[in-house]
PDB file of C-alpha atoms in Angstrom:
ATOM      1  CA  UNK A  44       0.000   0.000   0.000  1.00  0.00           C
ATOM      2  CA  UNK A  45       1.083   3.563  -0.702  1.00  0.00           C
ATOM      3  CA  UNK A  46       0.953   5.694   2.433  1.00  0.00           C
ATOM      4  CA  UNK A  47       0.637   9.453   2.070  1.00  0.00           C
ATOM      5  CA  UNK A  48       0.449  11.178   5.438  1.00  0.00           C
ATOM      6  CA  UNK A  49      -2.452   9.483   7.244  1.00  0.00           C
ATOM      7  CA  UNK A  50      -4.037   7.801   4.216  1.00  0.00           C
ATOM      8  CA  UNK A  51      -3.328   4.617   2.256  1.00  0.00           C
ATOM      9  CA  UNK A  52      -3.852   3.920  -1.445  1.00  0.00           C
ATOM     10  CA  UNK A  53      -3.538   0.949  -3.755  1.00  0.00           C
ATOM     11  CA  UNK A  54      -2.317   2.723  -6.883  1.00  0.00           C
ATOM     12  CA  UNK A  55       1.211   4.130  -7.055  1.00  0.00           C
ATOM     13  CA  UNK A  56       0.393   6.325 -10.040  1.00  0.00           C
ATOM     14  CA  UNK A  57      -0.776   9.905  -9.467  1.00  0.00           C
ATOM     15  CA  UNK A  58      -1.971  11.870 -12.478  1.00  0.00           C
ATOM     16  CA  UNK A  59      -2.791  15.422 -13.459  1.00  0.00           C
ATOM     17  CA  UNK A  60      -5.992  16.821 -14.938  1.00  0.00           C
ATOM     18  CA  UNK A  61      -4.658  19.380 -17.434  1.00  0.00           C
ATOM     19  CA  UNK A  62      -3.910  19.456 -21.177  1.00  0.00           C
ATOM     20  CA  UNK A  63      -6.310  16.713 -22.279  1.00  0.00           C
ATOM     21  CA  UNK A  64      -7.999  17.194 -25.680  1.00  0.00           C
ATOM     22  CA  UNK A  65     -11.459  16.868 -24.131  1.00  0.00           C
ATOM     23  CA  UNK A  66     -13.141  16.356 -20.742  1.00  0.00           C
ATOM     24  CA  UNK A  67     -14.356  12.907 -21.790  1.00  0.00           C
ATOM     25  CA  UNK A  68     -10.838  11.800 -22.695  1.00  0.00           C
ATOM     26  CA  UNK A  69      -9.554  13.181 -19.394  1.00  0.00           C
ATOM     27  CA  UNK A  70     -12.056  11.062 -17.498  1.00  0.00           C
ATOM     28  CA  UNK A  71     -11.318   7.995 -19.592  1.00  0.00           C
ATOM     29  CA  UNK A  72      -7.565   8.350 -19.150  1.00  0.00           C
ATOM     30  CA  UNK A  73      -7.779   8.840 -15.387  1.00  0.00           C
ATOM     31  CA  UNK A  74      -9.982   5.777 -15.064  1.00  0.00           C
ATOM     32  CA  UNK A  75      -7.645   3.724 -17.276  1.00  0.00           C
ATOM     33  CA  UNK A  76      -4.631   4.779 -15.207  1.00  0.00           C
ATOM     34  CA  UNK A  77      -6.132   3.333 -12.040  1.00  0.00           C
ATOM     35  CA  UNK A  78      -4.986   6.484 -10.225  1.00  0.00           C
ATOM     36  CA  UNK A  79      -6.736   7.282  -6.971  1.00  0.00           C
ATOM     37  CA  UNK A  80      -5.199  10.756  -6.622  1.00  0.00           C
ATOM     38  CA  UNK A  81      -5.547  13.546  -9.194  1.00  0.00           C
ATOM     39  CA  UNK A  82      -3.836  16.923  -9.064  1.00  0.00           C
ATOM     40  CA  UNK A  83      -5.980  19.975  -9.762  1.00  0.00           C
ATOM     41  CA  UNK A  84      -4.856  23.548 -10.300  1.00  0.00           C
ATOM     42  CA  UNK A  85      -6.643  26.160  -8.248  1.00  0.00           C
ATOM     43  CA  UNK A  86      -6.433  28.550 -11.195  1.00  0.00           C
ATOM     44  CA  UNK A  87      -8.413  26.183 -13.381  1.00  0.00           C
ATOM     45  CA  UNK A  88     -11.061  25.369 -10.811  1.00  0.00           C
ATOM     46  CA  UNK A  89     -11.535  28.975  -9.763  1.00  0.00           C
ATOM     47  CA  UNK A  90     -11.915  30.165 -13.341  1.00  0.00           C
ATOM     48  CA  UNK A  91     -15.542  30.614 -12.439  1.00  0.00           C
ATOM     49  CA  UNK A  92     -18.760  30.272 -14.353  1.00  0.00           C
ATOM     50  CA  UNK A  93     -19.976  27.160 -16.107  1.00  0.00           C
ATOM     51  CA  UNK A  94     -16.485  26.067 -17.183  1.00  0.00           C
ATOM     52  CA  UNK A  95     -15.173  25.769 -13.632  1.00  0.00           C
ATOM     53  CA  UNK A  96     -18.348  24.117 -12.367  1.00  0.00           C
ATOM     54  CA  UNK A  97     -18.370  21.575 -15.202  1.00  0.00           C
ATOM     55  CA  UNK A  98     -14.736  20.672 -14.650  1.00  0.00           C
ATOM     56  CA  UNK A  99     -15.186  20.159 -10.916  1.00  0.00           C
ATOM     57  CA  UNK A 100     -18.257  18.025 -11.593  1.00  0.00           C
ATOM     58  CA  UNK A 101     -16.191  15.753 -13.860  1.00  0.00           C
ATOM     59  CA  UNK A 102     -13.551  15.311 -11.164  1.00  0.00           C
ATOM     60  CA  UNK A 103     -16.154  14.452  -8.532  1.00  0.00           C
ATOM     61  CA  UNK A 104     -17.652  11.814 -10.819  1.00  0.00           C
ATOM     62  CA  UNK A 105     -14.313   9.985 -10.830  1.00  0.00           C
ATOM     63  CA  UNK A 106     -14.433   9.426  -7.066  1.00  0.00           C
ATOM     64  CA  UNK A 107     -10.742  10.252  -6.673  1.00  0.00           C
ATOM     65  CA  UNK A 108      -8.824  12.106  -3.985  1.00  0.00           C
ATOM     66  CA  UNK A 109      -8.008  15.624  -5.106  1.00  0.00           C
ATOM     67  CA  UNK A 110      -4.510  17.019  -4.576  1.00  0.00           C
ATOM     68  CA  UNK A 111      -4.661  20.786  -5.223  1.00  0.00           C
ATOM     69  CA  UNK A 112      -1.443  22.391  -6.424  1.00  0.00           C
ATOM     70  CA  UNK A 113       0.089  25.843  -6.465  1.00  0.00           C
ATOM     71  CA  UNK A 114       1.165  25.573 -10.100  1.00  0.00           C
ATOM     72  CA  UNK A 115       2.395  28.835 -11.556  1.00  0.00           C
ATOM     73  CA  UNK A 116       3.286  30.461  -8.241  1.00  0.00           C
ATOM     74  CA  UNK A 117       6.590  32.312  -8.295  1.00  0.00           C
ATOM     75  CA  UNK A 118       6.916  33.593  -4.757  1.00  0.00           C
ATOM     76  CA  UNK A 119       6.470  32.320  -1.231  1.00  0.00           C
ATOM     77  CA  UNK A 120       3.636  34.724  -0.590  1.00  0.00           C
ATOM     78  CA  UNK A 121       1.769  33.709  -3.746  1.00  0.00           C
ATOM     79  CA  UNK A 122       2.186  30.003  -3.030  1.00  0.00           C
ATOM     80  CA  UNK A 123       1.010  30.303   0.575  1.00  0.00           C
ATOM     81  CA  UNK A 124      -1.999  32.404  -0.407  1.00  0.00           C
ATOM     82  CA  UNK A 125      -2.937  29.967  -3.173  1.00  0.00           C
ATOM     83  CA  UNK A 126      -2.634  27.025  -0.783  1.00  0.00           C
ATOM     84  CA  UNK A 127      -4.976  28.661   1.707  1.00  0.00           C
ATOM     85  CA  UNK A 128      -7.518  29.368  -1.018  1.00  0.00           C
ATOM     86  CA  UNK A 129      -7.262  25.758  -2.191  1.00  0.00           C
ATOM     87  CA  UNK A 130      -7.927  24.497   1.326  1.00  0.00           C
ATOM     88  CA  UNK A 131     -11.137  26.482   1.437  1.00  0.00           C
ATOM     89  CA  UNK A 132     -12.249  25.500  -2.041  1.00  0.00           C
ATOM     90  CA  UNK A 133     -11.418  21.783  -1.949  1.00  0.00           C
ATOM     91  CA  UNK A 134     -11.900  21.218   1.796  1.00  0.00           C
ATOM     92  CA  UNK A 135      -8.548  19.470   2.174  1.00  0.00           C
ATOM     93  CA  UNK A 136      -5.318  20.145   4.027  1.00  0.00           C
ATOM     94  CA  UNK A 137      -3.334  18.468   1.238  1.00  0.00           C
ATOM     95  CA  UNK A 138      -1.358  20.739  -1.072  1.00  0.00           C
ATOM     96  CA  UNK A 139       1.145  20.038  -3.816  1.00  0.00           C
ATOM     97  CA  UNK A 140       3.542  22.903  -3.268  1.00  0.00           C
ATOM     98  CA  UNK A 141       5.237  24.501  -6.250  1.00  0.00           C
ATOM     99  CA  UNK A 142       7.338  27.662  -6.153  1.00  0.00           C
ATOM    100  CA  UNK A 143       8.856  28.226  -9.586  1.00  0.00           C
ATOM    101  CA  UNK A 144      12.169  30.022 -10.069  1.00  0.00           C
ATOM    102  CA  UNK A 145      12.641  30.021 -13.838  1.00  0.00           C
ATOM    103  CA  UNK A 146      10.105  30.455 -16.624  1.00  0.00           C
ATOM    104  CA  UNK A 147      12.018  28.406 -19.194  1.00  0.00           C
ATOM    105  CA  UNK A 148      12.945  25.326 -17.160  1.00  0.00           C
ATOM    106  CA  UNK A 149      10.169  25.645 -14.555  1.00  0.00           C
ATOM    107  CA  UNK A 150      12.836  24.683 -12.038  1.00  0.00           C
ATOM    108  CA  UNK A 151      11.682  24.965  -8.425  1.00  0.00           C
ATOM    109  CA  UNK A 152      12.859  27.857  -6.283  1.00  0.00           C
ATOM    110  CA  UNK A 153      14.248  25.563  -3.606  1.00  0.00           C
ATOM    111  CA  UNK A 154      14.895  28.340  -1.085  1.00  0.00           C
ATOM    112  CA  UNK A 155      11.365  29.687  -1.400  1.00  0.00           C
ATOM    113  CA  UNK A 156       9.991  26.143  -1.416  1.00  0.00           C
ATOM    114  CA  UNK A 157      11.463  25.307   1.978  1.00  0.00           C
ATOM    115  CA  UNK A 158      10.243  28.616   3.420  1.00  0.00           C
ATOM    116  CA  UNK A 159       6.716  28.119   2.078  1.00  0.00           C
ATOM    117  CA  UNK A 160       6.622  24.504   3.260  1.00  0.00           C
ATOM    118  CA  UNK A 161       7.586  25.582   6.779  1.00  0.00           C
ATOM    119  CA  UNK A 162       4.824  28.223   6.853  1.00  0.00           C
ATOM    120  CA  UNK A 163       2.156  25.859   5.539  1.00  0.00           C
ATOM    121  CA  UNK A 164       3.051  22.928   7.791  1.00  0.00           C
ATOM    122  CA  UNK A 165       2.825  25.190  10.830  1.00  0.00           C
ATOM    123  CA  UNK A 166      -0.626  26.185   9.553  1.00  0.00           C
ATOM    124  CA  UNK A 167      -1.807  22.565   9.475  1.00  0.00           C
ATOM    125  CA  UNK A 168      -1.182  21.619   5.856  1.00  0.00           C
ATOM    126  CA  UNK A 169       0.071  18.249   4.615  1.00  0.00           C
ATOM    127  CA  UNK A 170       2.641  19.420   2.076  1.00  0.00           C
ATOM    128  CA  UNK A 171       3.714  17.575  -1.081  1.00  0.00           C
ATOM    129  CA  UNK A 172       6.711  19.647  -2.229  1.00  0.00           C
ATOM    130  CA  UNK A 173       7.844  19.581  -5.862  1.00  0.00           C
ATOM    131  CA  UNK A 174      11.632  19.949  -5.782  1.00  0.00           C
ATOM    132  CA  UNK A 175      14.840  19.108  -7.578  1.00  0.00           C
ATOM    133  CA  UNK A 176      16.768  15.920  -6.852  1.00  0.00           C
ATOM    134  CA  UNK A 177      19.155  17.767  -4.510  1.00  0.00           C
ATOM    135  CA  UNK A 178      19.705  15.897  -1.232  1.00  0.00           C
ATOM    136  CA  UNK A 179      20.249  19.023   0.877  1.00  0.00           C
ATOM    137  CA  UNK A 180      16.915  20.450  -0.271  1.00  0.00           C
ATOM    138  CA  UNK A 181      15.118  17.209   0.511  1.00  0.00           C
ATOM    139  CA  UNK A 182      16.657  17.102   3.983  1.00  0.00           C
ATOM    140  CA  UNK A 183      15.535  20.667   4.684  1.00  0.00           C
ATOM    141  CA  UNK A 184      12.004  19.840   3.566  1.00  0.00           C
ATOM    142  CA  UNK A 185      11.946  16.830   5.876  1.00  0.00           C
ATOM    143  CA  UNK A 186      13.272  18.975   8.732  1.00  0.00           C
ATOM    144  CA  UNK A 187      10.420  21.397   8.059  1.00  0.00           C
ATOM    145  CA  UNK A 188       7.960  18.547   8.561  1.00  0.00           C
ATOM    146  CA  UNK A 189       7.288  17.133   5.087  1.00  0.00           C
ATOM    147  CA  UNK A 190       6.515  13.409   5.188  1.00  0.00           C
ATOM    148  CA  UNK A 191       6.400  13.277   1.389  1.00  0.00           C
ATOM    149  CA  UNK A 192       9.060  14.667  -0.961  1.00  0.00           C
ATOM    150  CA  UNK A 193       8.592  14.846  -4.729  1.00  0.00           C
ATOM    151  CA  UNK A 194      11.824  15.347  -6.693  1.00  0.00           C
ATOM    152  CA  UNK A 195      11.682  15.804 -10.449  1.00  0.00           C
ATOM    153  CA  UNK A 196      13.076  13.302 -12.944  1.00  0.00           C
ATOM    154  CA  UNK A 197      13.600  16.104 -15.467  1.00  0.00           C
ATOM    155  CA  UNK A 198      12.002  19.497 -16.212  1.00  0.00           C
ATOM    156  CA  UNK A 199       8.198  19.553 -16.393  1.00  0.00           C
ATOM    157  CA  UNK A 200       6.878  18.342 -19.731  1.00  0.00           C
ATOM    158  CA  UNK A 201      10.326  17.504 -21.118  1.00  0.00           C
ATOM    159  CA  UNK A 202       9.641  13.731 -21.390  1.00  0.00           C
ATOM    160  CA  UNK A 203      13.365  13.086 -20.880  1.00  0.00           C
ATOM    161  CA  UNK A 204      12.877  10.554 -18.112  1.00  0.00           C
ATOM    162  CA  UNK A 205      15.255  10.216 -15.185  1.00  0.00           C
ATOM    163  CA  UNK A 206      18.330  12.272 -16.070  1.00  0.00           C
ATOM    164  CA  UNK A 207      20.148  11.821 -12.747  1.00  0.00           C
ATOM    165  CA  UNK A 208      19.426   8.315 -11.425  1.00  0.00           C
ATOM    166  CA  UNK A 209      22.380   8.401  -9.028  1.00  0.00           C
ATOM    167  CA  UNK A 210      20.973  11.459  -7.248  1.00  0.00           C
ATOM    168  CA  UNK A 211      17.525   9.893  -6.981  1.00  0.00           C
ATOM    169  CA  UNK A 212      19.031   6.688  -5.644  1.00  0.00           C
ATOM    170  CA  UNK A 213      20.943   8.693  -3.038  1.00  0.00           C
ATOM    171  CA  UNK A 214      17.702  10.328  -1.905  1.00  0.00           C
ATOM    172  CA  UNK A 215      16.091   6.907  -1.541  1.00  0.00           C
ATOM    173  CA  UNK A 216      19.057   5.575   0.440  1.00  0.00           C
ATOM    174  CA  UNK A 217      19.276   8.602   2.757  1.00  0.00           C
ATOM    175  CA  UNK A 218      15.524   8.985   3.345  1.00  0.00           C
ATOM    176  CA  UNK A 219      14.334   5.415   3.930  1.00  0.00           C
ATOM    177  CA  UNK A 220      11.343   6.436   6.041  1.00  0.00           C
ATOM    178  CA  UNK A 221      10.079   9.249   3.797  1.00  0.00           C
ATOM    179  CA  UNK A 222       7.565   8.680   1.020  1.00  0.00           C
ATOM    180  CA  UNK A 223       9.290   9.648  -2.225  1.00  0.00           C
ATOM    181  CA  UNK A 224       7.376  10.408  -5.415  1.00  0.00           C
ATOM    182  CA  UNK A 225       9.072  11.138  -8.745  1.00  0.00           C
ATOM    183  CA  UNK A 226       7.259  14.159 -10.141  1.00  0.00           C
ATOM    184  CA  UNK A 227       7.735  15.681 -13.609  1.00  0.00           C
ATOM    185  CA  UNK A 228       9.768  14.845 -16.680  1.00  0.00           C
ATOM    186  CA  UNK A 229       8.603  11.288 -17.289  1.00  0.00           C
ATOM    187  CA  UNK A 230       7.774  10.566 -20.914  1.00  0.00           C
ATOM    188  CA  UNK A 231       7.362   6.805 -21.239  1.00  0.00           C
ATOM    189  CA  UNK A 232       6.043   3.910 -19.146  1.00  0.00           C
ATOM    190  CA  UNK A 233       9.610   2.592 -18.955  1.00  0.00           C
ATOM    191  CA  UNK A 234      10.614   5.815 -17.174  1.00  0.00           C
ATOM    192  CA  UNK A 235       7.937   5.196 -14.559  1.00  0.00           C
ATOM    193  CA  UNK A 236       9.084   1.609 -14.177  1.00  0.00           C
ATOM    194  CA  UNK A 237      12.652   2.806 -13.617  1.00  0.00           C
ATOM    195  CA  UNK A 238      11.526   5.139 -10.834  1.00  0.00           C
ATOM    196  CA  UNK A 239       9.739   2.316  -9.030  1.00  0.00           C
ATOM    197  CA  UNK A 240      12.719   0.012  -9.586  1.00  0.00           C
ATOM    198  CA  UNK A 241      14.871   2.574  -7.751  1.00  0.00           C
ATOM    199  CA  UNK A 242      12.605   2.106  -4.752  1.00  0.00           C
ATOM    200  CA  UNK A 243      10.458   5.192  -5.175  1.00  0.00           C
ATOM    201  CA  UNK A 244       6.998   4.867  -3.731  1.00  0.00           C
ATOM    202  CA  UNK A 245       5.070   6.398  -6.617  1.00  0.00           C
ATOM    203  CA  UNK A 246       5.215   8.659  -9.662  1.00  0.00           C
ATOM    204  CA  UNK A 247       3.171  11.707 -10.599  1.00  0.00           C
ATOM    205  CA  UNK A 248       2.734  12.735 -14.220  1.00  0.00           C
ATOM    206  CA  UNK A 249       0.423  14.586 -16.568  1.00  0.00           C
ATOM    207  CA  UNK A 250       1.830  15.629 -19.933  1.00  0.00           C
ATOM    208  CA  UNK A 251       3.019  12.185 -21.053  1.00  0.00           C
ATOM    209  CA  UNK A 252      -0.531  10.881 -20.838  1.00  0.00           C
ATOM    210  CA  UNK A 253      -2.538  13.980 -21.773  1.00  0.00           C
ATOM    211  CA  UNK A 254      -0.459  14.786 -24.861  1.00  0.00           C
ATOM    212  CA  UNK A 255      -0.217  11.220 -26.186  1.00  0.00           C
ATOM    213  CA  UNK A 256      -1.912  10.377 -29.473  1.00  0.00           C
ATOM    214  CA  UNK A 257      -4.188   8.099 -27.465  1.00  0.00           C
ATOM    215  CA  UNK A 258      -4.259   9.301 -23.837  1.00  0.00           C
ATOM    216  CA  UNK A 259      -6.451   6.445 -22.626  1.00  0.00           C
ATOM    217  CA  UNK A 260      -4.143   3.787 -24.077  1.00  0.00           C
ATOM    218  CA  UNK A 261      -1.103   5.630 -22.714  1.00  0.00           C
ATOM    219  CA  UNK A 262      -2.664   5.802 -19.254  1.00  0.00           C
ATOM    220  CA  UNK A 263      -3.123   2.040 -19.376  1.00  0.00           C
ATOM    221  CA  UNK A 264       0.523   1.629 -20.403  1.00  0.00           C
ATOM    222  CA  UNK A 265       1.765   3.805 -17.530  1.00  0.00           C
ATOM    223  CA  UNK A 266      -0.344   1.805 -15.113  1.00  0.00           C
ATOM    224  CA  UNK A 267       1.415  -1.334 -16.308  1.00  0.00           C
ATOM    225  CA  UNK A 268       4.830   0.316 -16.109  1.00  0.00           C
ATOM    226  CA  UNK A 269       4.308   1.362 -12.498  1.00  0.00           C
ATOM    227  CA  UNK A 270       3.067  -2.075 -11.498  1.00  0.00           C
ATOM    228  CA  UNK A 271       5.992  -3.782 -13.246  1.00  0.00           C
ATOM    229  CA  UNK A 272       8.558  -1.465 -11.658  1.00  0.00           C
ATOM    230  CA  UNK A 273       7.202  -2.024  -8.163  1.00  0.00           C
ATOM    231  CA  UNK A 274       7.060  -5.794  -8.658  1.00  0.00           C
ATOM    232  CA  UNK A 275      10.671  -5.805  -9.884  1.00  0.00           C
ATOM    233  CA  UNK A 276      11.847  -3.768  -6.886  1.00  0.00           C
ATOM    234  CA  UNK A 277      10.109  -6.120  -4.464  1.00  0.00           C
ATOM    235  CA  UNK A 278      11.484  -9.164  -6.264  1.00  0.00           C
ATOM    236  CA  UNK A 279      15.055  -7.878  -5.878  1.00  0.00           C
ATOM    237  CA  UNK A 280      16.912  -6.686  -8.961  1.00  0.00           C
ATOM    238  CA  UNK A 281      20.360  -8.143  -9.579  1.00  0.00           C
ATOM    239  CA  UNK A 282      23.281  -5.720  -9.427  1.00  0.00           C
ATOM    240  CA  UNK A 283      24.863  -4.514 -12.657  1.00  0.00           C
ATOM    241  CA  UNK A 284      28.268  -6.048 -13.434  1.00  0.00           C
ATOM    242  CA  UNK A 285      31.324  -4.850 -15.302  1.00  0.00           C
ATOM    243  CA  UNK A 286      31.977  -8.231 -16.930  1.00  0.00           C
ATOM    244  CA  UNK A 287      29.932 -10.955 -18.546  1.00  0.00           C
ATOM    245  CA  UNK A 288      28.674 -13.831 -16.417  1.00  0.00           C
ATOM    246  CA  UNK A 289      27.518 -16.939 -18.302  1.00  0.00           C
ATOM    247  CA  UNK A 290      24.040 -18.172 -17.514  1.00  0.00           C
ATOM    248  CA  UNK A 291      25.204 -21.723 -18.354  1.00  0.00           C
ATOM    249  CA  UNK A 292      28.376 -22.955 -16.538  1.00  0.00           C
ATOM    250  CA  UNK A 293      31.215 -23.921 -18.900  1.00  0.00           C
ATOM    251  CA  UNK A 294      33.396 -25.799 -16.387  1.00  0.00           C
ATOM    252  CA  UNK A 295      32.962 -29.512 -16.883  1.00  0.00           C
ATOM    253  CA  UNK A 296      30.880 -29.084 -20.011  1.00  0.00           C
ATOM    254  CA  UNK A 297      31.659 -31.882 -22.524  1.00  0.00           C
ATOM    255  CA  UNK A 298      32.815 -30.905 -25.984  1.00  0.00           C
ATOM    256  CA  UNK A 299      31.598 -33.068 -28.836  1.00  0.00           C
ATOM    257  CA  UNK A 300      33.771 -33.636 -31.899  1.00  0.00           C
ATOM    258  CA  UNK A 301      32.600 -34.879 -35.218  1.00  0.00           C
ATOM    259  CA  UNK A 302      33.942 -38.329 -36.143  1.00  0.00           C
ATOM    260  CA  UNK A 303      34.887 -38.788 -39.798  1.00  0.00           C
TER     261      UNK A 303
END
């Protein structure tokens, strides 16, 4: 089971609700993914009018747990204010915390992130911080009270997959009791499988499914990738080797010679 703060879930795949070609496809893809948690942007929900109401109605029909996010926030003050508004709107203390430093890479402002996390945790929030794969940042977030840390695999929407597996592995080794979720940059089901094989508890993604030629089929594929990666991790992957190792022993093997 996947434990996130005081709740447990079966699925280890978290998905977003943006960028889909239609509301019906969004619903179909989320259902196909098996995800029990869906991220929702406050900006989209609070757009107002019939559009916002219709979107929220679609999410409720799915019966999923909503994880509001502070997507697009570029300062501590903006992120904290957005989180408080989300708590009122969605009636949840959960918040995916994003504080963005750069418009081109969408890299997190790690200094502002830690500050905002500290403020929100003291205000009763359960914070899911989106960060880089830097160990020192993760440690500071844990010290602030985060029980979940969500490092990126690569920049948001880049589809590059895990570009620094050694750093992610180090985070897993140094934070054995913290729930770790790879968030952003995954582009293929094999990338999700790799994250779970590294011992990560879950993955969160949006663009790779929403922008696929067939989002529903891709959601199904990512579901399989996550399940395969977790099963492989639990089974115990063999260590990589520098030299070949024959699967069939050669010592004592008889050699047959043709007789003329």
